[in-house]
Amino acid sequence: MKLVFVCFDFESSKLRKQPWRYVAELTRGLSSDVEAVILTDTDAEVDGVSVEAVDSLGTLKGPSDVAIEAVRKEDPDVVATVLGPSSLFRPCTLAAAIDAPTIGVMTSPLYGLRDVAGVGVNELYRHAPYLLGHLVGALTPDIVARRHLDQYDRLVTLTGSTGDALAETGTTTPIDVVKPGLDPFDRELPPESAVADVRADLVPDGDPIILYFTSPLTLRGTDTLVKAFARIAMSTDATLVVLARQDGGGLSEEERYLTDLASDLGVQDSFLLLPKNLTPEGVKAHLRASDVVALPYKIVISGVPISILETMAVGRPIVTTHTDGLPELVGDPSQLVQPNDVASLAATLESRLRDVDEVGRRNRERISDYPTWDESRDQFVEILEELQ
């Protein structure tokens, strides 16, 4: 069987982010019976997968002519294509342009207009490019979305909530939830010596650590977290550590914004911003060294945040938000708050600082039943086989 998986911007530098990690993991390690080719619009080689590039994958109306021609040239048995909220507005699809069975893979959450507007006017102004696709999706009538979705033979989502949102359009296309997986490495605890070294470096006085990691983008609630921490700091000795993933050179505008905010709120002495990319082992040691991990998303831009699963796997409390599929990941209301709610976030973080070990243990137990990437891949292959 030959599979062509169409995915925008697929390149090595993005494989730790969604949706690219999801696509890479589903196509890597397939059995010898399945040949997978990723069709993308960036000319890059990626270890472990076969990649073909074209100048453009799509237009405002749908797939580009060069993308359609490239898919036909590969002569696949099945085609899968990454979808986003703005895809639903487009009248044309690959499914209508080729003869092979097609799978639409919705890797992004689907929001209503109230959800998008709920991020706040400041975010809509500062981060319009990140939100435009979700705004288009929110404004797309169900009848238009349904016409798009009905052209596929199967639909795949990463969470049940996104699957429910697709079903609410009235589409007749079958919907499967194929969750992102975890590696065996993700379930292993880091060496205690490495954890002790991190704590000694970050908090020599032994104060509790509230940790945020990945992109410092304020759409992920980093500014809400700094404001909540300022409330906590009035009554509790603690340190807020922001482990900021570096996607470019130098201190980013977002990092400067957070640093200035911490200074304005008077918590600069207990606020540590670490602008660096760590190895997976280093990230894990920092997660385990923390007392609570806070990921208070205002909106999830794309895919399931693997960061939440990684936190739970090392046995640490996670405080996140009632956003898209996050509640079904966490499964514990005591670790969830409303987006943009400074007071609730502060109170919940303080509560979790009082029961670190118990909540962390429950999180680690919950994640023990979560699918591995091998299991997710097997589920995806079953869908491919059913379409032949």
PDB file of N, CA and C in Angstrom, residues 1 23 29 43 48 96 116 123 161 193 213-214 219 229 265 277 303 319 330 340 348 364 371:
ATOM      1  N   MET A   1       0.836  -1.192   0.000  1.00  0.00           N
ATOM      2  CA  MET A   1       0.000   0.000   0.000  1.00  0.00           C
ATOM      3  C   MET A   1       0.876   1.249   0.000  1.00  0.00           C
ATOM      4  N   VAL A  23       2.280  14.097  12.335  1.00  0.00           N
ATOM      5  CA  VAL A  23       2.423  13.535  10.985  1.00  0.00           C
ATOM      6  C   VAL A  23       3.669  12.670  10.896  1.00  0.00           C
ATOM      7  N   GLY A  29       8.127   4.409  10.953  1.00  0.00           N
ATOM      8  CA  GLY A  29       7.972   3.096  11.557  1.00  0.00           C
ATOM      9  C   GLY A  29       6.790   2.300  11.058  1.00  0.00           C
ATOM     10  N   ASP A  43      11.365  22.603   0.885  1.00  0.00           N
ATOM     11  CA  ASP A  43      12.361  21.693   0.311  1.00  0.00           C
ATOM     12  C   ASP A  43      13.355  21.302   1.394  1.00  0.00           C
ATOM     13  N   GLY A  48      14.120   9.527   8.411  1.00  0.00           N
ATOM     14  CA  GLY A  48      13.109   8.526   8.710  1.00  0.00           C
ATOM     15  C   GLY A  48      11.851   8.592   7.886  1.00  0.00           C
ATOM     16  N   ALA A  96     -11.845  15.557  -4.082  1.00  0.00           N
ATOM     17  CA  ALA A  96     -12.616  15.684  -5.319  1.00  0.00           C
ATOM     18  C   ALA A  96     -11.735  15.657  -6.555  1.00  0.00           C
ATOM     19  N   VAL A 116     -12.824  32.459  20.190  1.00  0.00           N
ATOM     20  CA  VAL A 116     -11.746  33.245  19.579  1.00  0.00           C
ATOM     21  C   VAL A 116     -11.724  34.647  20.171  1.00  0.00           C
ATOM     22  N   GLU A 123      -4.818  40.469  22.410  1.00  0.00           N
ATOM     23  CA  GLU A 123      -4.295  39.311  21.683  1.00  0.00           C
ATOM     24  C   GLU A 123      -4.743  39.335  20.220  1.00  0.00           C
ATOM     25  N   SER A 161     -13.229  16.005  21.490  1.00  0.00           N
ATOM     26  CA  SER A 161     -13.965  17.268  21.378  1.00  0.00           C
ATOM     27  C   SER A 161     -13.928  17.814  19.957  1.00  0.00           C
ATOM     28  N   SER A 193      19.564  12.498  40.529  1.00  0.00           N
ATOM     29  CA  SER A 193      20.712  13.405  40.603  1.00  0.00           C
ATOM     30  C   SER A 193      20.535  14.590  39.658  1.00  0.00           C
ATOM     31  N   PHE A 213       6.760  25.869  30.359  1.00  0.00           N
ATOM     32  CA  PHE A 213       7.747  25.568  29.323  1.00  0.00           C
ATOM     33  C   PHE A 213       7.086  25.537  27.954  1.00  0.00           C
ATOM     34  N   THR A 214       7.896  25.578  26.946  1.00  0.00           N
ATOM     35  CA  THR A 214       7.612  25.700  25.503  1.00  0.00           C
ATOM     36  C   THR A 214       7.559  27.177  25.115  1.00  0.00           C
ATOM     37  N   LEU A 219      -0.531  34.027  23.888  1.00  0.00           N
ATOM     38  CA  LEU A 219      -1.736  33.255  23.589  1.00  0.00           C
ATOM     39  C   LEU A 219      -1.776  31.962  24.393  1.00  0.00           C
ATOM     40  N   PHE A 229       0.985  34.735  39.354  1.00  0.00           N
ATOM     41  CA  PHE A 229       2.132  34.535  40.246  1.00  0.00           C
ATOM     42  C   PHE A 229       2.342  35.743  41.152  1.00  0.00           C
ATOM     43  N   LEU A 265       5.025  44.302  38.021  1.00  0.00           N
ATOM     44  CA  LEU A 265       4.247  43.720  39.116  1.00  0.00           C
ATOM     45  C   LEU A 265       5.081  43.485  40.369  1.00  0.00           C
ATOM     46  N   ASN A 277      16.934  26.205  24.424  1.00  0.00           N
ATOM     47  CA  ASN A 277      16.390  24.913  24.036  1.00  0.00           C
ATOM     48  C   ASN A 277      17.179  23.825  24.741  1.00  0.00           C
ATOM     49  N   GLY A 303      -3.257  21.315  17.364  1.00  0.00           N
ATOM     50  CA  GLY A 303      -2.934  19.996  17.879  1.00  0.00           C
ATOM     51  C   GLY A 303      -3.031  19.862  19.387  1.00  0.00           C
ATOM     52  N   VAL A 319      -1.505  22.561  35.863  1.00  0.00           N
ATOM     53  CA  VAL A 319      -2.655  23.466  35.890  1.00  0.00           C
ATOM     54  C   VAL A 319      -2.806  24.047  34.495  1.00  0.00           C
ATOM     55  N   VAL A 330      -6.453  15.854  30.757  1.00  0.00           N
ATOM     56  CA  VAL A 330      -6.105  15.933  32.177  1.00  0.00           C
ATOM     57  C   VAL A 330      -7.039  15.076  33.020  1.00  0.00           C
ATOM     58  N   ASN A 340      -7.696  32.940  30.862  1.00  0.00           N
ATOM     59  CA  ASN A 340      -7.656  34.383  31.162  1.00  0.00           C
ATOM     60  C   ASN A 340      -8.178  34.731  32.549  1.00  0.00           C
ATOM     61  N   THR A 348      -5.749  28.117  42.199  1.00  0.00           N
ATOM     62  CA  THR A 348      -5.526  26.711  41.849  1.00  0.00           C
ATOM     63  C   THR A 348      -4.052  26.339  41.969  1.00  0.00           C
ATOM     64  N   ARG A 364       0.493  10.490  36.940  1.00  0.00           N
ATOM     65  CA  ARG A 364       1.352   9.437  36.372  1.00  0.00           C
ATOM     66  C   ARG A 364       0.567   8.147  36.167  1.00  0.00           C
ATOM     67  N   PRO A 371      -2.200   5.985  25.008  1.00  0.00           N
ATOM     68  CA  PRO A 371      -1.598   5.235  23.898  1.00  0.00           C
ATOM     69  C   PRO A 371      -0.134   5.580  23.664  1.00  0.00           C
TER      70      PRO A 371
END
